[in-house]
Short mmCIF file of C-alpha atoms and ligand atoms in Angstrom, two decimals:
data_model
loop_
_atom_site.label_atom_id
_atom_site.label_comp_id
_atom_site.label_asym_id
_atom_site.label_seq_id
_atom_site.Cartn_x
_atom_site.Cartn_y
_atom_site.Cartn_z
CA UNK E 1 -34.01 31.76 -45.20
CA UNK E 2 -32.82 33.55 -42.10
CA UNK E 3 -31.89 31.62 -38.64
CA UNK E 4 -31.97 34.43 -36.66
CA UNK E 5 -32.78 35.62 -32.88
CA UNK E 6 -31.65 36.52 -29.76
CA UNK E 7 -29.76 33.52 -27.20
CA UNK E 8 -32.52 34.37 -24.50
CA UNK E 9 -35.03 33.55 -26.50
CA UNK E 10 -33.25 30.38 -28.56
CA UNK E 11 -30.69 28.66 -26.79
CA UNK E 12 -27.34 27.36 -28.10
CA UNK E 13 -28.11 23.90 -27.40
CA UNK E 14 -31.14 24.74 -29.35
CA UNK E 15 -28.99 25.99 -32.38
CA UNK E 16 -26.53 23.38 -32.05
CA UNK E 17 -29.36 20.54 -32.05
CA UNK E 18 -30.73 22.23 -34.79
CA UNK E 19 -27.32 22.57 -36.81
CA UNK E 20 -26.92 18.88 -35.77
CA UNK E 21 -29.59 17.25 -36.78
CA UNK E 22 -30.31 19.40 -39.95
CA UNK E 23 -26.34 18.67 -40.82
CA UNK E 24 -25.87 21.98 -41.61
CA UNK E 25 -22.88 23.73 -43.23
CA UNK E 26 -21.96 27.50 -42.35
CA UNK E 27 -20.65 29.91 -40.14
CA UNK E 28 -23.39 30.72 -36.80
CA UNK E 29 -21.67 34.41 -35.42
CA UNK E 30 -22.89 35.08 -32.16
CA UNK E 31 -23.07 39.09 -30.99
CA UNK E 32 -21.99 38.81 -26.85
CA UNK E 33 -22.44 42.15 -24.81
CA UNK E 34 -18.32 42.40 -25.52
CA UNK E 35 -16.85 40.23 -27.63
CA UNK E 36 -18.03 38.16 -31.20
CA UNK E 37 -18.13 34.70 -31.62
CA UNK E 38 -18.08 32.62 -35.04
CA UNK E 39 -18.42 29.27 -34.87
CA UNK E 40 -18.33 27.35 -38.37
CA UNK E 41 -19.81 23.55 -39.22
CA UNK E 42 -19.52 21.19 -41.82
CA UNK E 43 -22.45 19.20 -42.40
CA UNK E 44 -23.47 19.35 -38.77
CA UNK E 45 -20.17 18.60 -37.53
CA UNK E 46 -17.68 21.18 -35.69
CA UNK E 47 -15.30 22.65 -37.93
CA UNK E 48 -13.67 25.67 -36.66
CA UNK E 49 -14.26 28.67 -33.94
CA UNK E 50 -12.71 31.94 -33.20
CA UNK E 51 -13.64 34.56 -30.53
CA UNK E 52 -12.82 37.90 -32.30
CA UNK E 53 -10.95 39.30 -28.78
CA UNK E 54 -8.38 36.69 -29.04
CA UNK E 55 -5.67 35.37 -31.35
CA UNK E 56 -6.52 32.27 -32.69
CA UNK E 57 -3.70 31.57 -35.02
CA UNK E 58 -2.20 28.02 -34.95
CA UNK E 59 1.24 29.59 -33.50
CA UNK E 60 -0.64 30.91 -30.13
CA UNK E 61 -2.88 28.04 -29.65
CA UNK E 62 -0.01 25.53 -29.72
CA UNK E 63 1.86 28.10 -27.46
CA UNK E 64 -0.88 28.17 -24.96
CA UNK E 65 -1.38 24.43 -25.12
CA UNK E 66 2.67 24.01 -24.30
CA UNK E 67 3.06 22.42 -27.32
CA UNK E 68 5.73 24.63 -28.34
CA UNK E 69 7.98 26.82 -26.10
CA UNK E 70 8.22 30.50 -25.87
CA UNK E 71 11.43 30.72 -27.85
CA UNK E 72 9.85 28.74 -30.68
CA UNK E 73 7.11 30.83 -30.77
CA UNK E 74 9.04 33.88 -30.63
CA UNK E 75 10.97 32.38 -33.40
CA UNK E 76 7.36 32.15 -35.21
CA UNK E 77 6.32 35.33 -35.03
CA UNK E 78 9.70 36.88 -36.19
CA UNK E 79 10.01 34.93 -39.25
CA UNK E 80 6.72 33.43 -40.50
CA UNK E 81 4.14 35.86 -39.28
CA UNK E 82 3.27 35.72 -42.85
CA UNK E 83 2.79 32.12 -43.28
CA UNK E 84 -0.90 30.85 -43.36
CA UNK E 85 -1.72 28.33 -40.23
CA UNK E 86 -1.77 25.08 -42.80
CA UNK E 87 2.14 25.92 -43.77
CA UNK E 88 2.92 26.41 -40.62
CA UNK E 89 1.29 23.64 -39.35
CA UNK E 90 3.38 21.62 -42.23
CA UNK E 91 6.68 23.10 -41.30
CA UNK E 92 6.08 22.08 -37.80
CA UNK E 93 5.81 18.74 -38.39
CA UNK E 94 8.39 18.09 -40.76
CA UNK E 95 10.77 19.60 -38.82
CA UNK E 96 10.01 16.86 -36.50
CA UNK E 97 8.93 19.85 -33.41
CA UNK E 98 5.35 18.17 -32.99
CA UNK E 99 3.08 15.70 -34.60
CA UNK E 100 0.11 16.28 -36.65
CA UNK E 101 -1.81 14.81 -33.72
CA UNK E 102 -0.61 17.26 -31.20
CA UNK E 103 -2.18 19.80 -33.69
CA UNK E 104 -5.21 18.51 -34.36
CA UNK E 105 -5.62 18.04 -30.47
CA UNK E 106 -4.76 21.28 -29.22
CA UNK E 107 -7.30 23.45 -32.33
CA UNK E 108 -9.80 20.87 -30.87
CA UNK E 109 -9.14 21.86 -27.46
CA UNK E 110 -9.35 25.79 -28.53
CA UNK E 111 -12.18 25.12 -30.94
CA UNK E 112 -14.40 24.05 -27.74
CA UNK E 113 -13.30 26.30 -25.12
CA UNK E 114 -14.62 28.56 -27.15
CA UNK E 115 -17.88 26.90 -27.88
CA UNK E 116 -18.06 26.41 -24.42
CA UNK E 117 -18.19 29.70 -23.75
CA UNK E 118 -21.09 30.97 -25.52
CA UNK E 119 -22.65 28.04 -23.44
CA UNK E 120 -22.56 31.10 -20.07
CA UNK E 121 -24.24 33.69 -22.75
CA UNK E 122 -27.38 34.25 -21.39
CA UNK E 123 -28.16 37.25 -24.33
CA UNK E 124 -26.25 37.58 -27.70
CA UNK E 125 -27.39 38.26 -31.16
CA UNK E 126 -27.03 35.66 -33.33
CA UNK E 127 -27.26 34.16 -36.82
CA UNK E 128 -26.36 31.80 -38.99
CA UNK E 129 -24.17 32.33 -42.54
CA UNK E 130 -25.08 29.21 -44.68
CA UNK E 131 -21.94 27.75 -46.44
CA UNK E 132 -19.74 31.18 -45.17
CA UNK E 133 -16.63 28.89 -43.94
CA UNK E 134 -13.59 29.92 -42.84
CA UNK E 135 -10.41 31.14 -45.17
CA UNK E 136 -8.58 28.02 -46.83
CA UNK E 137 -5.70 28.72 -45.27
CA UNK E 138 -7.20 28.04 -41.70
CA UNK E 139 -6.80 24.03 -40.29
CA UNK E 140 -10.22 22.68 -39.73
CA UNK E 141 -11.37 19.92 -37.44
CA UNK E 142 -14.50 17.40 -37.18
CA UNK E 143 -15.72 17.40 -33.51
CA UNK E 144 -19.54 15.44 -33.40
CA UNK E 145 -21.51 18.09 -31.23
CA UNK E 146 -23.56 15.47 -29.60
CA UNK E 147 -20.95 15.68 -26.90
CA UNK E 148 -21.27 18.74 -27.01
CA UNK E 149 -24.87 19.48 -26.38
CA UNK E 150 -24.56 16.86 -23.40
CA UNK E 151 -21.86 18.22 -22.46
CA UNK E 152 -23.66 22.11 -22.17
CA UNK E 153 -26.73 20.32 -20.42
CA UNK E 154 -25.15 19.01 -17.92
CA UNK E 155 -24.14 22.78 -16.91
CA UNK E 156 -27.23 23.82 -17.01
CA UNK E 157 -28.71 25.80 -14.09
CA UNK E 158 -31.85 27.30 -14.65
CA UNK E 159 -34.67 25.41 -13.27
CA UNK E 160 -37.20 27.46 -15.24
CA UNK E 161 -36.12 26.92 -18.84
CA UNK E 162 -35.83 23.01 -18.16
CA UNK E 163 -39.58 22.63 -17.06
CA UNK E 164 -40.68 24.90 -20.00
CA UNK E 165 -38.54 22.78 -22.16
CA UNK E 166 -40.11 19.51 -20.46
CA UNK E 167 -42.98 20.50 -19.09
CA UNK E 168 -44.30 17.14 -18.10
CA UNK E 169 -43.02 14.11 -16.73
CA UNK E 170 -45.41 11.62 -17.46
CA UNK E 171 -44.67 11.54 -21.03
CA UNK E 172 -42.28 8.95 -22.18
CA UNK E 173 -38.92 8.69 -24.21
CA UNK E 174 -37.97 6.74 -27.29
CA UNK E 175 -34.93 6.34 -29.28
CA UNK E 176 -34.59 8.62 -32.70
CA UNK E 177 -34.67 6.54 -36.10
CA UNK E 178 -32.35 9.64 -37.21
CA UNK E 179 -29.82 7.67 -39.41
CA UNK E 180 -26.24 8.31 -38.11
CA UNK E 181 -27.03 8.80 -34.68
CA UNK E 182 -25.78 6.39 -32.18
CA UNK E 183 -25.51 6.45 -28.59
CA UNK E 184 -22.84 4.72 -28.22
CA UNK E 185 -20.60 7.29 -29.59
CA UNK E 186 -21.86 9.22 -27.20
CA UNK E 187 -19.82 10.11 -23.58
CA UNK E 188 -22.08 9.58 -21.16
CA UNK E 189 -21.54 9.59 -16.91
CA UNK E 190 -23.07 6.16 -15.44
CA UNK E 191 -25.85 8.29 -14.24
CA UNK E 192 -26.74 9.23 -17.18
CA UNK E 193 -26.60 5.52 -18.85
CA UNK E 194 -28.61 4.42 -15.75
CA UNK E 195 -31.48 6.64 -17.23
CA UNK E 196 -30.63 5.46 -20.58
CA UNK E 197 -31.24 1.79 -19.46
CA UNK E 198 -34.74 2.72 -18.25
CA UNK E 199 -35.87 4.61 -22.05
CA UNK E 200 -38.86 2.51 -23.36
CA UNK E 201 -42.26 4.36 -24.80
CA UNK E 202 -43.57 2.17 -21.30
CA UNK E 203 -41.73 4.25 -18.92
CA UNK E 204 -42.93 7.37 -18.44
CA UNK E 205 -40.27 10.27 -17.30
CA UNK E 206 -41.43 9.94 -13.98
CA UNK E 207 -41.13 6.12 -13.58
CA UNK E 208 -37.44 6.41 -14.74
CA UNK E 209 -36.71 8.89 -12.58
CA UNK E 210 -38.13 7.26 -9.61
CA UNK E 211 -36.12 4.37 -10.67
CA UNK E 212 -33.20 5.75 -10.71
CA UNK E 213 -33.71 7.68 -7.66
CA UNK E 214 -33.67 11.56 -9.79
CA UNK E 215 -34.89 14.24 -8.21
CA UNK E 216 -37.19 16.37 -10.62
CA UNK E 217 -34.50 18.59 -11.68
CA UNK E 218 -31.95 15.85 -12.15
CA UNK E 219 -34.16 13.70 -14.40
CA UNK E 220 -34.78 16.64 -16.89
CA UNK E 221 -31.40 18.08 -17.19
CA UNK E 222 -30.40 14.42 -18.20
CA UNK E 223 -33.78 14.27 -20.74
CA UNK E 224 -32.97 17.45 -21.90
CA UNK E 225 -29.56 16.47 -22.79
CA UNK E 226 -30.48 13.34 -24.67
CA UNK E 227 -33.11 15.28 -26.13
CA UNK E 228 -31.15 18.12 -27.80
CA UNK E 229 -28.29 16.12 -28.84
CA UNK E 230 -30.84 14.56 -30.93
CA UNK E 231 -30.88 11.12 -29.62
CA UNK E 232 -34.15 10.32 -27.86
CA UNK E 233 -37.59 12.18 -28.65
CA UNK E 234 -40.50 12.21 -26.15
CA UNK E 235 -43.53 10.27 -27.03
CA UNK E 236 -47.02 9.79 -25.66
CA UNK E 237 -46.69 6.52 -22.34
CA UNK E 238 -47.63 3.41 -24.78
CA UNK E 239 -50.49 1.39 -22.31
CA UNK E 240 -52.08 4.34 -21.01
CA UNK E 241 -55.60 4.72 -21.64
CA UNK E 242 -55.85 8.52 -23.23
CA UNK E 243 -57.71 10.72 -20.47
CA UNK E 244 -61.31 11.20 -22.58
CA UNK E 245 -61.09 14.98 -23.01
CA UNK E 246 -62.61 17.16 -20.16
CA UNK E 247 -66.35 17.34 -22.08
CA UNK E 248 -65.72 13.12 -21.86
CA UNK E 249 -67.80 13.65 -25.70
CA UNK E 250 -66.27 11.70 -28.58
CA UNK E 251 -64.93 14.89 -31.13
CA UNK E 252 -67.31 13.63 -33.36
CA UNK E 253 -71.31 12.57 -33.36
CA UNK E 254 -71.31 9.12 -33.31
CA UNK E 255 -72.69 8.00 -36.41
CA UNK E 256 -71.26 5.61 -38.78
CA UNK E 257 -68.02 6.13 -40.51
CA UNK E 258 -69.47 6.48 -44.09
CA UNK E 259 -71.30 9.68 -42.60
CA UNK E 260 -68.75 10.51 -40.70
CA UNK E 261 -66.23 10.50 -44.33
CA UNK E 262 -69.12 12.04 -46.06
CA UNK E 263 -69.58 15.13 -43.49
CA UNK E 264 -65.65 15.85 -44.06
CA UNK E 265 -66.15 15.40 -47.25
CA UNK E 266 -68.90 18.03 -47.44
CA UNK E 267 -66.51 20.52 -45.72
CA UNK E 268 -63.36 19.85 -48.21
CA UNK E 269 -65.53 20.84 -51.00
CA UNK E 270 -67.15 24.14 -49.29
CA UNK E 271 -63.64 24.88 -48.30
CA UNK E 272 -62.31 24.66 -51.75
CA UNK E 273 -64.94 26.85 -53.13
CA UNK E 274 -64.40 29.34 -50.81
CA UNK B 1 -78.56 21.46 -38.44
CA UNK B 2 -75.25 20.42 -37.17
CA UNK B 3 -72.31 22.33 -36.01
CA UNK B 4 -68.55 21.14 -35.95
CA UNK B 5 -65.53 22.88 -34.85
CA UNK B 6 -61.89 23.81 -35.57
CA UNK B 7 -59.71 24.92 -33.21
CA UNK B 8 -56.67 27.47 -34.15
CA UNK B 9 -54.07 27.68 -31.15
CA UNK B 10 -51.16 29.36 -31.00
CA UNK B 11 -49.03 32.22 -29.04
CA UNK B 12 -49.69 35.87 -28.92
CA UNK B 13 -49.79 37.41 -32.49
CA UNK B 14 -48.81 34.53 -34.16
CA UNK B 15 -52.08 35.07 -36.96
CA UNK B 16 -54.97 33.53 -35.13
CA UNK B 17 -57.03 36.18 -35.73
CA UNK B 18 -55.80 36.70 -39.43
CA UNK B 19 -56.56 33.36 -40.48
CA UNK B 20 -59.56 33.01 -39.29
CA UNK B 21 -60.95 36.46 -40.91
CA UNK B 22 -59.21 35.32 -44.17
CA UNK B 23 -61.85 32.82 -44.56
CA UNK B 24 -65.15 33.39 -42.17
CA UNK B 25 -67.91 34.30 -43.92
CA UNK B 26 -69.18 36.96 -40.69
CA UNK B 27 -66.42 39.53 -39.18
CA UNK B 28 -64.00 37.86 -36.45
CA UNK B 29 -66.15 38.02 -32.92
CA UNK B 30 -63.21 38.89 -31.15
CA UNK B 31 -63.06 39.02 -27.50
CA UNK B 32 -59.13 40.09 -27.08
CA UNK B 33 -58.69 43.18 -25.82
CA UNK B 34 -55.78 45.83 -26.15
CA UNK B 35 -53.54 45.10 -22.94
CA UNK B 36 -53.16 48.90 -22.20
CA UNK B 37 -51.82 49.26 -18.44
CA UNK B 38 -49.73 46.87 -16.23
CA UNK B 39 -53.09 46.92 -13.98
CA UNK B 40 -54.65 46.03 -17.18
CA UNK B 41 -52.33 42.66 -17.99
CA UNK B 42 -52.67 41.30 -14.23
CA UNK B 43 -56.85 41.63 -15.00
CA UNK B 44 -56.69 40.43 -17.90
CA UNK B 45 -55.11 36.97 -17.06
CA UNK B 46 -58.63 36.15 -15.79
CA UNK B 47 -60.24 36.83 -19.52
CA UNK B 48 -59.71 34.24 -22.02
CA UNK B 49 -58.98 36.11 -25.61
CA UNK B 50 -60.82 34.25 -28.18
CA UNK B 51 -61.64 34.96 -31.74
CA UNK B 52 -64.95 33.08 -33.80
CA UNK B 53 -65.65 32.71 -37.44
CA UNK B 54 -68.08 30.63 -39.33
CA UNK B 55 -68.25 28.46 -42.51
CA UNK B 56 -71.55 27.86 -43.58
CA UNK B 57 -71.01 24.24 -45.18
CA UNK B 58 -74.48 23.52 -46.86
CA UNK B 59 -77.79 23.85 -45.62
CA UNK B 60 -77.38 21.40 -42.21
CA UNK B 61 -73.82 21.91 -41.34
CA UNK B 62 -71.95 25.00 -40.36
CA UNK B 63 -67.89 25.03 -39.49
CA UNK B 64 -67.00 27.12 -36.43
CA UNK B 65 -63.44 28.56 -36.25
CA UNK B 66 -62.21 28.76 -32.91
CA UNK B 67 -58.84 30.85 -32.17
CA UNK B 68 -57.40 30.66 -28.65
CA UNK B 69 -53.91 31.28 -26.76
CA UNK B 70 -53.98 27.73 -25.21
CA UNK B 71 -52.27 28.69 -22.87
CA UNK B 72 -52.14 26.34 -19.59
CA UNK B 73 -54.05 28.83 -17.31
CA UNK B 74 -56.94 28.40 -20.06
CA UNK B 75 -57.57 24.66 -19.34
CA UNK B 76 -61.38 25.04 -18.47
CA UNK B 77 -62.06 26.04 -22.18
CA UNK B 78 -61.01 22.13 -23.18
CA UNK B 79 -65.01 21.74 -22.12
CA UNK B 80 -66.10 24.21 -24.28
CA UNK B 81 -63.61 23.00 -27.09
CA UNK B 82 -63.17 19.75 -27.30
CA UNK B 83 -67.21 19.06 -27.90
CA UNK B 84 -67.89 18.76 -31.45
CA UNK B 85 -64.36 19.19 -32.53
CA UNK B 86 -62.62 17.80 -35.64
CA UNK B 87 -59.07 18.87 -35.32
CA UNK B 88 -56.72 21.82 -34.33
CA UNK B 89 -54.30 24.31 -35.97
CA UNK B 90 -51.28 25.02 -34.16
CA UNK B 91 -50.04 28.44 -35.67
CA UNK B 92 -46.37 30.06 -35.20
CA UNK B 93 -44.77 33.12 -36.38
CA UNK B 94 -42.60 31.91 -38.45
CA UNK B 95 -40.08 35.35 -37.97
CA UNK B 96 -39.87 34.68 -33.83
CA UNK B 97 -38.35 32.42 -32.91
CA UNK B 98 -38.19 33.18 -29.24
CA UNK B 99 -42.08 31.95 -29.03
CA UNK B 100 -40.48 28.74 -30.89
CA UNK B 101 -40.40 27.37 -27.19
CA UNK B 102 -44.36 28.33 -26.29
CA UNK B 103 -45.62 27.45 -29.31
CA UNK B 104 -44.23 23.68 -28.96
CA UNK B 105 -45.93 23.39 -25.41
CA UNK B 106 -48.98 24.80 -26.48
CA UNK B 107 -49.08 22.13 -28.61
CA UNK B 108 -47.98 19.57 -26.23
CA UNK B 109 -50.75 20.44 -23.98
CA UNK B 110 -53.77 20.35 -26.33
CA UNK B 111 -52.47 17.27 -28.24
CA UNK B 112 -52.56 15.77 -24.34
CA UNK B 113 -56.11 17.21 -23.84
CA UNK B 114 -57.58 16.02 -27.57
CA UNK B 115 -56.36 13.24 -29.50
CA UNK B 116 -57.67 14.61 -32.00
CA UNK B 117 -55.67 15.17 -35.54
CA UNK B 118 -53.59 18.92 -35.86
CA UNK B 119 -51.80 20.55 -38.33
CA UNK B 120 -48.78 23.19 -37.30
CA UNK B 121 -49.02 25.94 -39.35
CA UNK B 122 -45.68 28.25 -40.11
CA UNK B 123 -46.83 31.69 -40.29
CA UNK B 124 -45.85 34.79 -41.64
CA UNK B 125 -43.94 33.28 -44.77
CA UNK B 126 -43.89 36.47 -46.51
CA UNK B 127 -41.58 38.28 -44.67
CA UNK B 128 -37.48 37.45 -45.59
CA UNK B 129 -36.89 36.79 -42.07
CA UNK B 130 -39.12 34.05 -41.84
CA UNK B 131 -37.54 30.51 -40.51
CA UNK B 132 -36.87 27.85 -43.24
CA UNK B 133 -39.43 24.97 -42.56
CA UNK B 134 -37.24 22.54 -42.26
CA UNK B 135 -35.32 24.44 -39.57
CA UNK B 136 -38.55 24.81 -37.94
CA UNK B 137 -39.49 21.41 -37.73
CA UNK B 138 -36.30 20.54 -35.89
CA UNK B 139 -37.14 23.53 -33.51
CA UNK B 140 -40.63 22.49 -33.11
CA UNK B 141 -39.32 19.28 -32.47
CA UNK B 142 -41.89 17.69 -35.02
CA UNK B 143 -41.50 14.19 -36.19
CA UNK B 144 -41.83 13.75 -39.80
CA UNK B 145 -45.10 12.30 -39.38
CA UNK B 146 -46.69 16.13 -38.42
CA UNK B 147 -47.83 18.31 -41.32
CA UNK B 148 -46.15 21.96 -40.79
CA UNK B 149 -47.53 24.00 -43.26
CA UNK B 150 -46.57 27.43 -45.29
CA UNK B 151 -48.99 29.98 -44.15
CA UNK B 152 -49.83 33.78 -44.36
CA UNK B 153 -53.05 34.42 -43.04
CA UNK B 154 -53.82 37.43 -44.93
CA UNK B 155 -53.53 34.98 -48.13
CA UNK B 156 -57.43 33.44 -48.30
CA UNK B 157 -55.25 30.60 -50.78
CA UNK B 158 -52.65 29.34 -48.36
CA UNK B 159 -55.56 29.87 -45.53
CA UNK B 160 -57.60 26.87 -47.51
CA UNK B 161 -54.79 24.98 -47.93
CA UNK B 162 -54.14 24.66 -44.29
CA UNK B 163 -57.55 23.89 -43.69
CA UNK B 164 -57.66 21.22 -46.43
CA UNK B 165 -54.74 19.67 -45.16
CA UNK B 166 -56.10 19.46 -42.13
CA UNK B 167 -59.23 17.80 -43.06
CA UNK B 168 -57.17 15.56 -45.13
CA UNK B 169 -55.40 14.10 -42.15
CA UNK B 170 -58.67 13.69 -40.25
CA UNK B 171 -59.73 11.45 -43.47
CA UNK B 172 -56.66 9.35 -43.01
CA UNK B 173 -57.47 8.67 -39.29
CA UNK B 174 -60.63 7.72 -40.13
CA UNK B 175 -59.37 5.46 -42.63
CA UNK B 176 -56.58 4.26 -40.52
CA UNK B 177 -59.38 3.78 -37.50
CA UNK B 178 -61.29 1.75 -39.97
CA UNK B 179 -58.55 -0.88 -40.84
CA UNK B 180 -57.75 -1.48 -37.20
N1 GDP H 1 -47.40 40.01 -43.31
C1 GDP H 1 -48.14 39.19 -42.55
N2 GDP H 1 -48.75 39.66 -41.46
C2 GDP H 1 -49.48 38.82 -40.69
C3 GDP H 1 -49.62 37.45 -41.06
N3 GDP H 1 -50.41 36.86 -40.13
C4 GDP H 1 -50.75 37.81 -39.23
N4 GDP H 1 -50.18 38.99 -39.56
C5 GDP H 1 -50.23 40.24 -38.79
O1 GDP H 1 -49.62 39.98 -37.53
C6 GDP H 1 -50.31 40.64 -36.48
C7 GDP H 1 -50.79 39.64 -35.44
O2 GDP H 1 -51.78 38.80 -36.03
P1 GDP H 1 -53.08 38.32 -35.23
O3 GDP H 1 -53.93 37.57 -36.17
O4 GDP H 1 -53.71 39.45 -34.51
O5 GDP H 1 -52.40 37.36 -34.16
P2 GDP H 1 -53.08 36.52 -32.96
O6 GDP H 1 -52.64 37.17 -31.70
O7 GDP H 1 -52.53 35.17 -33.09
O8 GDP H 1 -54.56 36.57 -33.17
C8 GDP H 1 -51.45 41.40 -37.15
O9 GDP H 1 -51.01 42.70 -37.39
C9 GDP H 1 -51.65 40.65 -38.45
O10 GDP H 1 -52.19 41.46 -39.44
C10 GDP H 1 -48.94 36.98 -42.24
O11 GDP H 1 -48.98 35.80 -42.61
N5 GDP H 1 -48.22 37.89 -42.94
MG1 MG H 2 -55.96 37.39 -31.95
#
């Protein structure tokens, strides 16, 4: 039921790799020390965002992106405060002032600014509202958060939650079967596509990033870019002989197989009785 | 007589303890103590908390239950752990997700040290703020291949049914040994 916790503890490139690749629909509200944050998806995609200290309405946003002038908006707010954004968004562009592009742009624009800046919470309540969406009356948009979560890596800083989060480099990296994914849809620097180049299950982490000349650091904010925007997983170095465990003892007696069966056998059926 | 062993990993308070007493047939040996005193924590990074139960199987073959932290710093148990062993139980508390993050890397690391086959088990399902699975998995980072289980260890039934599964998958890697 609940998605629920504390942005210390659960990052939001955590929740927004887990809204992505679960393709989930709803309304995450994040609690900041001062100000609220909703951000709302549709099937996994970006839909909408609002940060509760500021006006979001259509008439502002296009105001602060310059797309309409101060008089205009004046104009606006005298005589169709009480027009939802989706008429006013109409009204706009039939009266020729701006295009439906320039709308869609500049709510896009908003939209991630303020997803961006839950990115510098370091603590904030959060959960998630499944199917709680925004009023009707509000303009939506459909922003792939791949980008996103790439995008939010790439800012990270902390050295210590990166090697927790990839703790080793000598494991390797493969692409994800996930259907819909596809990393070419996907902006990423040259750097970054230079480590992409190098992702086989033969490579381990530490190959590619001597390859591509990566300091420790650089190699796993790149990894755990890919990683949380879904598109690679990390899987055991194919070709590497599996160090024997410490005892060097094979888990099991070695007897034949059809004891072997048998003796798990014998335990399925004392554990069912149980 | 012969002796086998199950391992059940997981971080602090995530049921280790609980689901092994759901279903050993002597009370829980458990060598955790109560971390009282900040002098107290810093000592007791040297002791290893570790719980034991038994499953008497038939007359020549007893089940050991194993619970331990797995945490890195305990590495030198792998000799005491990996001998003998059929497979490992990875449990998390399903209502915490801030231990989400240690519970994957515990898992990482004792999947490195034993190839041996492991179940995750999601903990705690009783409570309303527990985690969906499927939101788990993705947290987790589990491929679809990795049973994660419903659990709450202070159910015997969903106890065995962990267990079971578990054995289950060590069948199908002996089968899947077999046709290679
Ligand atoms: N309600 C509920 N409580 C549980 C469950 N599993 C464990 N607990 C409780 O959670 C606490 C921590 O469990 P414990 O087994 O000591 O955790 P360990 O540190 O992993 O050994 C104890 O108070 C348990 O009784 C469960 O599935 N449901
Ligand atoms: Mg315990």
């Amino acid at each position: 039921m609940a998605l629920k916790g504390n942005l210390r503890d659960f990052s939001v490139t955590q929740l927004l790799n887990l809204i992505n690749v679960a393709q989930k629909t709803g309304t995450l509200v994040v609690e900041g020390p001062s100000e609220q944050i909703w951000v709302s998806f549709r099937e996994g995609k970006l839909a909408f965002a609002r940060n509760g200290q500021e006006d979001g309405s259509l008439a502002t946003v296009l105001y602060r992106a310059k797309k309409i002038s101060a008089a205009q908006f004046r104009a606006i707010q005298e005589r169709a405060a009480n027009m939802s954004d989706k008429e006013l968004g109409l009204l706009l562009i039939n009266a020729n002032y701006i295009t439906q592009q320039d709308i869609i742009n500049s709510l896009q624009a908003y939209f991630l600014g303020v997803v961006n800046r839950l990115f510098t919470w370091v603590e904030g309540l959060f959960h998630f509202e499944n199917d709680m969406m925004p009023p009707d009356d509000k303009i939506t948009v459909r922003i792939s958060l791949e980008n996103i979560i790439i995008e939010g890596s790439r800012r990270m800083r902390e050295w210590e939650q990166l090697q927790d989060e990839i703790p080793s480099l000598e494991v390797a990296m493969k692409f994800t079967d996930r259907p819909g994914t596809n990393i070419r849809n996907v902006n990423l620097s040259v750097e970054e596509w230079r480590v992409v180049s190098y992702i086989n299950p033969k490579n381990t982490i530490r190959q590619v990033a001597k390859a591509t000349n990566k300091s420790d650091l650089e190699i796993r904010k790149v990894v755990y870019g890919l990683l949380q925007a879904g598109l690679i997983e990390l899987v055991r170095p194919e070709g590497v002989v599996q160090p024997a465990t410490p005892a060097g003892r094979p888990a099991l007696p070695v007897t034949n197989k059809e004891d072997q069966k048998s003796l798990i056998n014998r335990i399925i059926s004392r554990i069912r009785s149980i | 007589m012969q002796t086998v062993k199950m391992v059940v990993t997981g971080p602090f308070s995530a049921g280790k303890t609980e689901f092994i007493r759901s279903v050993s047939e002597i009370d829980v040996v458990s060598t955790e103590r109560k971390i009282s005193s900040e002098a107290e924590k810093v000592k007791d990074q040297t002791t290893v908390a570790m719980d034991f139960g038994r499953i008497t199987v038939d007359d020549s073959l007893v089940l050991y239950l194993f619970g331990t932290p797995g945490q890195r710093r305990f590495d030198f148990m792998w000799e005491i752990l990996s001998e003998g062993m059929l497979g490992f139980i990875v449990m998390v508390d399903s209502t915490r997700p801030e231990t989400f993050r240690e519970a994957r890397n515990i898992l990482e690391t004792f999947r490195a040290y034993a190839p041996t086959p492991y179940v995750v088990a999601a903990n705690k399902q009783d409570f309303k703020e527990a985690w969906d699975l499927d939101d788990m998995r993705i947290a987790l980072r589990l491929d679809a291949k990795v049973k994660l289980l419903p659990c709450v260890a202070t159910e015997k039934e969903t106890v065995k049914g962990v267990l079971l599964e578990l054995l289950y998958s060590i069948l199908e890697e002996m089968d899947k040994n077999e046709a290679k």
